Amino acid sequence: MTESDLIARAQQGDKEAYTELIRIHQRTVEKFAFQCGVHRNDLADVSQEVFVKLYRFLHRFKQDL
């Protein structure tokens, strides 16, 4: 399944698809947060906040096809 498929499914409410997107991108989000100066002990919390916000606005995301 492609990332585009996962996004489309997550936008339709598929929680397993959203969980897979988190799994794919979690490390990247944590690395970016660390590079922005987030303390190592806070990476999990910051990452969680990112994915919660993303979930809230997922319906607005439009893929360029």
CSV table of C-alpha atoms in Angstrom, one decimal:
chain,number,residue,atom,x,y,z
A,1,MET,CA,0.0,0.0,0.0
A,2,THR,CA,1.4,3.4,-0.9
A,3,GLU,CA,1.6,6.4,1.4
A,4,SER,CA,-1.1,8.1,-0.7
A,5,ASP,CA,-3.4,5.2,-0.1
A,6,LEU,CA,-2.7,5.3,3.6
A,7,ILE,CA,-3.4,9.1,3.7
A,8,ALA,CA,-6.7,8.6,1.8
A,9,ARG,CA,-7.8,5.8,4.2
A,10,ALA,CA,-6.8,7.8,7.2
A,11,GLN,CA,-8.8,10.7,5.9
A,12,GLN,CA,-11.8,8.4,5.8
A,13,GLY,CA,-11.4,7.5,9.4
A,14,ASP,CA,-9.2,4.3,9.1
A,15,LYS,CA,-7.2,4.4,12.4
A,16,GLU,CA,-5.0,1.5,11.3
A,17,ALA,CA,-3.9,3.5,8.3
A,18,TYR,CA,-3.1,6.5,10.5
A,19,THR,CA,-1.2,4.4,12.9
A,20,GLU,CA,0.9,3.1,10.0
A,21,LEU,CA,1.6,6.7,8.8
A,22,ILE,CA,2.8,7.4,12.4
A,23,ARG,CA,5.0,4.4,12.3
A,24,ILE,CA,6.6,5.4,9.0
A,25,HIS,CA,7.2,9.1,10.0
A,26,GLN,CA,7.8,9.0,13.8
A,27,ARG,CA,11.6,8.8,13.6
A,28,THR,CA,11.7,11.7,11.1
A,29,VAL,CA,9.5,13.9,13.3
A,30,GLU,CA,11.7,13.1,16.3
A,31,LYS,CA,14.9,13.8,14.4
A,32,PHE,CA,13.6,17.2,13.2
A,33,ALA,CA,12.4,18.1,16.7
A,34,PHE,CA,15.8,17.3,18.1
A,35,GLN,CA,17.5,19.4,15.4
A,36,CYS,CA,15.2,22.3,16.4
A,37,GLY,CA,16.5,22.0,20.0
A,38,VAL,CA,13.9,19.8,21.7
A,39,HIS,CA,15.5,18.0,24.6
A,40,ARG,CA,15.9,14.3,24.2
A,41,ASN,CA,13.6,13.6,27.1
A,42,ASP,CA,10.8,15.6,25.5
A,43,LEU,CA,11.0,14.1,22.0
A,44,ALA,CA,8.1,11.6,22.6
A,45,ASP,CA,5.8,14.3,23.9
A,46,VAL,CA,6.6,16.7,21.1
A,47,SER,CA,6.2,14.0,18.5
A,48,GLN,CA,2.8,13.0,20.0
A,49,GLU,CA,1.7,16.6,19.8
A,50,VAL,CA,2.7,16.8,16.1
A,51,PHE,CA,0.7,13.7,15.3
A,52,VAL,CA,-2.3,14.8,17.3
A,53,LYS,CA,-2.4,18.1,15.4
A,54,LEU,CA,-1.9,16.4,12.1
A,55,TYR,CA,-4.9,14.1,12.9
A,56,ARG,CA,-7.1,17.1,13.7
A,57,PHE,CA,-6.3,18.7,10.3
A,58,LEU,CA,-5.9,15.6,8.2
A,59,HIS,CA,-9.3,16.3,6.5
A,60,ARG,CA,-7.8,19.5,5.0
A,61,PHE,CA,-4.8,17.8,3.5
A,62,LYS,CA,-4.9,17.6,-0.3
A,63,GLN,CA,-2.5,15.4,-2.2
A,64,ASP,CA,-1.0,16.6,-5.5
A,65,LEU,CA,-1.6,13.8,-7.9
